mmCIF file of C-alpha atoms in Angstrom:
data_model
loop_
_atom_site.group_PDB
_atom_site.id
_atom_site.type_symbol
_atom_site.label_atom_id
_atom_site.label_comp_id
_atom_site.label_asym_id
_atom_site.label_seq_id
_atom_site.Cartn_x
_atom_site.Cartn_y
_atom_site.Cartn_z
ATOM 1 C CA MET E 1 10.185 -70.775 3.635
ATOM 2 C CA ASP E 2 11.119 -72.950 0.827
ATOM 3 C CA LYS E 3 14.090 -75.128 0.531
ATOM 4 C CA GLY E 4 16.476 -72.417 -0.212
ATOM 5 C CA GLY E 5 15.652 -70.452 2.739
ATOM 6 C CA ILE E 6 13.764 -67.700 0.989
ATOM 7 C CA ALA E 7 10.081 -66.705 1.554
ATOM 8 C CA PHE E 8 8.289 -64.481 -0.635
ATOM 9 C CA SER E 9 6.109 -61.766 0.665
ATOM 10 C CA VAL E 10 3.733 -59.251 -0.876
ATOM 11 C CA PHE E 11 2.953 -55.761 0.401
ATOM 12 C CA THR E 12 -1.016 -55.751 0.377
ATOM 13 C CA LYS E 13 -1.395 -51.756 0.088
ATOM 14 C CA PRO E 14 -3.033 -52.261 -3.536
ATOM 15 C CA TRP E 15 -5.899 -54.150 -1.886
ATOM 16 C CA LYS E 16 -6.749 -51.711 0.876
ATOM 17 C CA THR E 17 -10.636 -52.211 0.916
ATOM 18 C CA MET E 18 -10.497 -56.014 0.006
ATOM 19 C CA PRO E 19 -12.270 -58.177 2.342
ATOM 20 C CA LYS E 20 -9.846 -60.263 4.714
ATOM 21 C CA GLU E 21 -10.701 -63.623 3.435
ATOM 22 C CA LEU E 22 -10.488 -62.445 -0.351
ATOM 23 C CA LEU E 23 -7.267 -60.928 0.325
ATOM 24 C CA ALA E 24 -5.774 -64.213 1.833
ATOM 25 C CA GLU E 25 -7.318 -66.136 -1.133
ATOM 26 C CA LYS E 26 -5.616 -63.662 -3.614
ATOM 27 C CA VAL E 27 -2.205 -63.914 -2.019
ATOM 28 C CA ARG E 28 -2.208 -67.561 -1.878
ATOM 29 C CA ALA E 29 -3.429 -67.904 -5.563
ATOM 30 C CA LEU E 30 -0.520 -65.609 -6.848
ATOM 31 C CA GLY E 31 1.944 -67.931 -4.918
ATOM 32 C CA PHE E 32 3.201 -65.923 -2.197
ATOM 33 C CA ASP E 33 4.254 -67.367 1.261
ATOM 34 C CA GLY E 34 2.741 -64.315 3.154
ATOM 35 C CA ILE E 35 2.195 -60.519 3.373
ATOM 36 C CA GLU E 36 3.371 -57.245 4.491
ATOM 37 C CA LEU E 37 0.255 -55.596 6.067
ATOM 38 C CA PRO E 38 -0.333 -51.895 6.112
ATOM 39 C CA VAL E 39 -1.576 -51.002 9.829
ATOM 40 C CA ARG E 40 -2.806 -47.803 8.821
ATOM 41 C CA ASP E 41 -6.142 -45.986 8.938
ATOM 42 C CA GLY E 42 -8.832 -47.234 6.380
ATOM 43 C CA PHE E 43 -6.840 -50.681 5.920
ATOM 44 C CA GLN E 44 -7.860 -54.124 6.997
ATOM 45 C CA VAL E 45 -6.340 -53.600 10.374
ATOM 46 C CA GLU E 46 -5.991 -49.974 11.901
ATOM 47 C CA PRO E 47 -3.779 -48.564 14.437
ATOM 48 C CA ARG E 48 -6.282 -48.020 17.089
ATOM 49 C CA ALA E 49 -7.632 -51.534 16.966
ATOM 50 C CA ALA E 50 -4.211 -53.381 16.184
ATOM 51 C CA ASP E 51 -4.090 -55.049 19.638
ATOM 52 C CA LYS E 52 -7.110 -57.298 18.742
ATOM 53 C CA GLU E 53 -7.233 -57.096 14.919
ATOM 54 C CA LEU E 54 -3.668 -57.955 14.089
ATOM 55 C CA PRO E 55 -3.557 -61.216 15.911
ATOM 56 C CA ALA E 56 -7.169 -62.090 14.366
ATOM 57 C CA MET E 57 -5.526 -61.245 10.869
ATOM 58 C CA SER E 58 -2.591 -63.463 11.611
ATOM 59 C CA ARG E 59 -4.795 -66.126 12.597
ATOM 60 C CA LEU E 60 -6.782 -65.886 9.348
ATOM 61 C CA MET E 61 -3.577 -65.816 7.260
ATOM 62 C CA ALA E 62 -2.553 -68.991 8.943
ATOM 63 C CA GLU E 63 -5.800 -70.666 7.834
ATOM 64 C CA TYR E 64 -4.606 -70.123 4.416
ATOM 65 C CA GLY E 65 -1.113 -71.328 4.894
ATOM 66 C CA LEU E 66 0.175 -67.811 4.986
ATOM 67 C CA HIS E 67 2.569 -65.773 7.374
ATOM 68 C CA ILE E 68 2.403 -62.026 8.051
ATOM 69 C CA PHE E 69 6.181 -61.329 7.813
ATOM 70 C CA SER E 70 5.942 -57.570 8.616
ATOM 71 C CA VAL E 71 3.807 -54.657 8.877
ATOM 72 C CA ALA E 72 4.205 -51.099 7.710
ATOM 73 C CA ALA E 73 3.169 -48.935 10.497
ATOM 74 C CA ASP E 74 4.126 -45.938 12.722
ATOM 75 C CA VAL E 75 6.301 -47.634 15.557
ATOM 76 C CA ASN E 76 5.098 -47.171 19.225
ATOM 77 C CA GLU E 77 4.637 -49.517 22.063
ATOM 78 C CA ARG E 78 1.122 -50.365 20.945
ATOM 79 C CA ILE E 79 2.184 -51.496 17.537
ATOM 80 C CA LEU E 80 5.198 -53.611 19.005
ATOM 81 C CA ALA E 81 3.012 -55.281 21.694
ATOM 82 C CA ALA E 82 0.367 -56.059 18.947
ATOM 83 C CA CYS E 83 2.953 -57.473 16.635
ATOM 84 C CA ALA E 84 4.148 -59.743 19.500
ATOM 85 C CA GLU E 85 0.808 -61.043 20.097
ATOM 86 C CA ALA E 86 0.320 -61.706 16.344
ATOM 87 C CA GLY E 87 3.794 -63.201 16.067
ATOM 88 C CA VAL E 88 4.801 -60.669 13.397
ATOM 89 C CA PRO E 89 8.682 -60.195 13.670
ATOM 90 C CA ILE E 90 9.259 -56.793 11.875
ATOM 91 C CA VAL E 91 7.622 -53.217 11.735
ATOM 92 C CA ARG E 92 8.847 -51.314 8.538
ATOM 93 C CA THR E 93 9.408 -47.706 8.832
ATOM 94 C CA MET E 94 11.258 -44.950 7.126
ATOM 95 C CA LEU E 95 13.102 -41.989 8.600
ATOM 96 C CA ASP E 96 12.069 -38.580 7.845
ATOM 97 C CA ILE E 97 14.389 -35.476 7.999
ATOM 98 C CA ASP E 98 12.741 -32.266 9.498
ATOM 99 C CA LEU E 99 13.815 -29.894 6.580
ATOM 100 C CA GLU E 100 13.417 -26.683 8.821
ATOM 101 C CA ALA E 101 15.509 -28.086 11.701
ATOM 102 C CA GLY E 102 18.120 -29.532 9.174
ATOM 103 C CA TYR E 103 19.782 -32.705 8.742
ATOM 104 C CA TRP E 104 21.963 -32.967 11.798
ATOM 105 C CA ALA E 105 19.427 -31.832 14.275
ATOM 106 C CA SER E 106 17.005 -34.360 12.672
ATOM 107 C CA GLU E 107 19.558 -37.063 12.770
ATOM 108 C CA ARG E 108 20.190 -36.535 16.530
ATOM 109 C CA ALA E 109 16.254 -36.519 17.164
ATOM 110 C CA ILE E 110 15.759 -39.934 15.134
ATOM 111 C CA LEU E 111 18.765 -41.597 16.885
ATOM 112 C CA GLU E 112 17.218 -40.493 20.358
ATOM 113 C CA GLU E 113 13.871 -41.941 19.445
ATOM 114 C CA LEU E 114 15.371 -45.336 18.072
ATOM 115 C CA GLU E 115 17.488 -45.657 21.238
ATOM 116 C CA ARG E 116 14.271 -45.189 23.333
ATOM 117 C CA LEU E 117 12.525 -47.822 21.486
ATOM 118 C CA GLN E 118 15.405 -50.526 21.530
ATOM 119 C CA PRO E 119 14.338 -51.772 24.848
ATOM 120 C CA LEU E 120 10.574 -52.221 23.755
ATOM 121 C CA CYS E 121 11.931 -54.135 20.615
ATOM 122 C CA GLU E 122 13.940 -56.472 23.201
ATOM 123 C CA GLN E 123 10.840 -56.592 25.575
ATOM 124 C CA TYR E 124 8.298 -57.506 22.790
ATOM 125 C CA GLY E 125 10.861 -59.611 20.571
ATOM 126 C CA VAL E 126 10.095 -57.304 17.406
ATOM 127 C CA LYS E 127 12.345 -55.692 15.252
ATOM 128 C CA ILE E 128 12.125 -52.235 13.730
ATOM 129 C CA GLY E 129 13.159 -52.506 9.894
ATOM 130 C CA LEU E 130 14.516 -49.130 8.438
ATOM 131 C CA GLN E 131 13.989 -48.716 4.778
ATOM 132 C CA PRO E 132 15.554 -45.946 2.610
ATOM 133 C CA HIS E 133 13.240 -44.172 0.277
ATOM 134 C CA VAL E 134 13.979 -41.632 -2.451
ATOM 135 C CA GLY E 135 11.832 -38.623 -1.380
ATOM 136 C CA ALA E 136 12.320 -34.949 -0.410
ATOM 137 C CA ARG E 137 12.264 -35.586 3.357
ATOM 138 C CA ARG E 138 13.547 -39.144 3.773
ATOM 139 C CA VAL E 139 16.823 -40.791 4.258
ATOM 140 C CA LYS E 140 17.537 -42.325 0.740
ATOM 141 C CA SER E 141 20.311 -44.682 0.745
ATOM 142 C CA ALA E 142 22.057 -47.662 2.314
ATOM 143 C CA ALA E 143 24.890 -45.198 3.172
ATOM 144 C CA GLY E 144 22.369 -42.990 4.778
ATOM 145 C CA LEU E 145 20.912 -45.680 6.834
ATOM 146 C CA MET E 146 24.311 -46.660 8.059
ATOM 147 C CA ARG E 147 24.741 -43.252 9.887
ATOM 148 C CA PHE E 148 21.988 -44.691 12.073
ATOM 149 C CA LEU E 149 22.351 -48.428 12.213
ATOM 150 C CA ASP E 150 26.126 -48.446 13.004
ATOM 151 C CA ARG E 151 25.098 -46.760 16.369
ATOM 152 C CA LEU E 152 22.162 -49.194 17.091
ATOM 153 C CA ASP E 153 21.735 -52.965 18.039
ATOM 154 C CA PRO E 154 21.245 -55.086 14.826
ATOM 155 C CA ARG E 155 19.299 -57.541 17.003
ATOM 156 C CA ARG E 156 16.575 -54.749 17.718
ATOM 157 C CA ILE E 157 16.801 -52.471 14.685
ATOM 158 C CA GLY E 158 17.645 -53.766 11.055
ATOM 159 C CA ALA E 159 17.899 -52.567 7.419
ATOM 160 C CA ILE E 160 15.285 -53.231 4.879
ATOM 161 C CA TRP E 161 16.961 -52.830 1.542
ATOM 162 C CA ASP E 162 14.951 -51.728 -1.360
ATOM 163 C CA ALA E 163 15.795 -52.480 -5.038
ATOM 164 C CA ALA E 164 13.934 -49.702 -6.559
ATOM 165 C CA HIS E 165 15.130 -46.799 -4.266
ATOM 166 C CA ASP E 166 18.748 -48.286 -4.621
ATOM 167 C CA GLY E 167 18.443 -48.194 -8.333
ATOM 168 C CA LEU E 168 17.229 -44.596 -8.192
ATOM 169 C CA ARG E 169 20.061 -43.490 -6.114
ATOM 170 C CA GLY E 170 22.750 -45.634 -8.213
ATOM 171 C CA GLU E 171 24.371 -47.454 -5.319
ATOM 172 C CA GLY E 172 24.128 -50.750 -6.817
ATOM 173 C CA PRO E 173 23.201 -54.113 -5.013
ATOM 174 C CA VAL E 174 26.570 -55.126 -4.667
ATOM 175 C CA ILE E 175 27.634 -51.950 -2.507
ATOM 176 C CA GLY E 176 24.336 -51.276 -1.053
ATOM 177 C CA LEU E 177 23.414 -54.913 0.253
ATOM 178 C CA ASP E 178 27.223 -55.216 1.450
ATOM 179 C CA MET E 179 26.913 -51.849 3.416
ATOM 180 C CA VAL E 180 23.797 -53.069 5.338
ATOM 181 C CA TRP E 181 24.535 -56.657 5.454
ATOM 182 C CA ARG E 182 25.208 -57.114 9.125
ATOM 183 C CA HIS E 183 21.853 -55.317 9.847
ATOM 184 C CA LEU E 184 19.785 -56.779 7.006
ATOM 185 C CA CYS E 185 16.457 -58.063 7.820
ATOM 186 C CA MET E 186 14.413 -58.027 4.719
ATOM 187 C CA VAL E 187 14.734 -57.315 1.008
ATOM 188 C CA ASN E 188 12.128 -55.312 -0.959
ATOM 189 C CA LEU E 189 11.864 -55.912 -4.641
ATOM 190 C CA LYS E 190 10.256 -53.422 -6.654
ATOM 191 C CA ASN E 191 11.544 -51.538 -9.742
ATOM 192 C CA ALA E 192 11.449 -47.725 -11.008
ATOM 193 C CA TYR E 193 13.205 -45.358 -13.329
ATOM 194 C CA TYR E 194 13.153 -41.495 -13.694
ATOM 195 C CA CYS E 195 11.142 -39.946 -16.510
ATOM 196 C CA ARG E 196 11.125 -36.287 -17.618
ATOM 197 C CA THR E 197 7.544 -34.594 -17.200
ATOM 198 C CA ASN E 198 7.929 -31.447 -19.230
ATOM 199 C CA GLY E 199 9.638 -30.647 -22.579
ATOM 200 C CA PRO E 200 13.077 -29.130 -23.776
ATOM 201 C CA GLU E 201 11.178 -25.854 -24.226
ATOM 202 C CA ALA E 202 10.760 -25.329 -20.465
ATOM 203 C CA ASP E 203 12.906 -23.093 -18.525
ATOM 204 C CA GLN E 204 14.019 -25.883 -16.237
ATOM 205 C CA ALA E 205 13.607 -29.724 -16.574
ATOM 206 C CA GLU E 206 11.234 -31.528 -14.108
ATOM 207 C CA TRP E 207 11.398 -35.331 -13.371
ATOM 208 C CA ASP E 208 9.242 -37.987 -11.779
ATOM 209 C CA VAL E 209 9.613 -41.490 -10.559
ATOM 210 C CA HIS E 210 7.803 -44.248 -12.606
ATOM 211 C CA PHE E 211 7.409 -47.442 -10.824
ATOM 212 C CA THR E 212 7.279 -50.351 -13.278
ATOM 213 C CA THR E 213 7.738 -54.077 -13.414
ATOM 214 C CA GLY E 214 10.838 -56.064 -12.153
ATOM 215 C CA ARG E 215 12.357 -56.389 -15.541
ATOM 216 C CA HIS E 216 12.040 -52.794 -16.823
ATOM 217 C CA GLY E 217 13.484 -50.307 -14.076
ATOM 218 C CA MET E 218 16.897 -49.243 -13.071
ATOM 219 C CA ALA E 219 17.535 -52.222 -10.586
ATOM 220 C CA SER E 220 18.771 -55.491 -11.810
ATOM 221 C CA TRP E 221 16.809 -58.193 -9.946
ATOM 222 C CA PRO E 222 19.167 -60.840 -11.349
ATOM 223 C CA ARG E 223 22.095 -58.937 -9.702
ATOM 224 C CA VAL E 224 20.239 -58.852 -6.560
ATOM 225 C CA ALA E 225 19.438 -62.335 -6.613
ATOM 226 C CA ALA E 226 23.102 -63.289 -7.558
ATOM 227 C CA TYR E 227 24.291 -61.172 -4.652
ATOM 228 C CA LEU E 228 21.977 -62.770 -2.073
ATOM 229 C CA ARG E 229 22.597 -66.274 -3.332
ATOM 230 C CA LYS E 230 26.331 -65.618 -2.913
ATOM 231 C CA ARG E 231 25.889 -64.550 0.821
ATOM 232 C CA LYS E 232 23.496 -67.354 1.386
ATOM 233 C CA TYR E 233 20.805 -65.004 2.359
ATOM 234 C CA GLU E 234 17.868 -66.692 4.166
ATOM 235 C CA GLY E 235 14.839 -64.470 4.739
ATOM 236 C CA VAL E 236 11.982 -62.557 3.174
ATOM 237 C CA ILE E 237 11.704 -61.058 -0.034
ATOM 238 C CA CYS E 238 9.012 -58.703 -0.152
ATOM 239 C CA LEU E 239 7.369 -57.606 -3.523
ATOM 240 C CA THR E 240 5.962 -54.278 -2.804
ATOM 241 C CA ALA E 241 3.481 -54.299 -5.621
ATOM 242 C CA GLU E 242 4.005 -50.716 -6.405
ATOM 243 C CA TYR E 243 3.337 -49.571 -10.023
ATOM 244 C CA THR E 244 2.449 -46.140 -11.306
ATOM 245 C CA ASP E 245 -0.228 -47.915 -13.657
ATOM 246 C CA GLU E 246 -2.152 -48.694 -10.652
ATOM 247 C CA ALA E 247 -5.003 -50.297 -12.826
ATOM 248 C CA ASN E 248 -3.078 -53.166 -13.951
ATOM 249 C CA VAL E 249 -1.452 -54.113 -10.476
ATOM 250 C CA ASP E 250 -2.863 -57.645 -10.435
ATOM 251 C CA ARG E 251 -1.363 -58.611 -13.720
ATOM 252 C CA TYR E 252 1.981 -56.813 -12.979
ATOM 253 C CA VAL E 253 2.582 -58.416 -9.505
ATOM 254 C CA ALA E 254 1.797 -61.992 -11.085
ATOM 255 C CA GLU E 255 4.229 -61.350 -13.419
ATOM 256 C CA ASP E 256 6.544 -60.070 -11.047
ATOM 257 C CA ILE E 257 6.587 -62.891 -8.553
ATOM 258 C CA ALA E 258 7.107 -65.480 -11.444
ATOM 259 C CA TYR E 259 10.183 -63.402 -12.542
ATOM 260 C CA ALA E 260 11.433 -62.990 -8.816
ATOM 261 C CA LYS E 261 11.170 -66.933 -8.468
ATOM 262 C CA SER E 262 13.027 -67.315 -11.703
ATOM 263 C CA VAL E 263 16.023 -65.213 -10.721
ATOM 264 C CA PHE E 264 16.286 -66.845 -7.357
ATOM 265 C CA ALA E 265 16.194 -70.214 -8.815
ATOM 266 C CA GLU E 266 19.056 -69.828 -11.435
#
């Protein structure tokens, strides 16, 4: 981490098929301190081989002066053990609601699973990070996360606050970050806005989410940075490199890391 206690990470999902060495070179050239790595089928490290490939990937990143700060993966003992071996401190995941079972039944089932995983988190020294996500089936807000986190050990299971999804929900960083502060283990920076996908002549309005660059969405990165500086946050800021215009991801993420560093330096 830099002298301010902040490390900048990037989610490497856009570069799914890039050879590992070239990925490390790209991340270093962009000016990041490390990565969040998808441990998913078809990516550089796949779940079935995570026990060997994740530690090897961690060693490779270290050769380039980089860290794997987190992985995005389904959480199970095999993934937690692989993260422990690789020195990866966080597994990021999201909470899915079973719409047929209903919210309350889903909440009970999710809590039971997280409570089952807590001893494994302690055993392996790896934290599960829960991220809110605007989507039909998911827990969408900091307030929604706290339904779970208030009943869990913050040393084992934490919150990953996400600027774009907070902006889409309208909680605002001062409220959302304050709500999860005791559990906060990482901050995601991306940005987005709603756009209408049909015209006024349609019987019913339809909307979609457009993921954009840091300056142009519904979340204010300067407000996020101001709050985190005020609270003396020390930890990882992950730029998720998610853009609806996927063809220009390299240009956008280069612009966004420069912008992110500027707002945290103010």
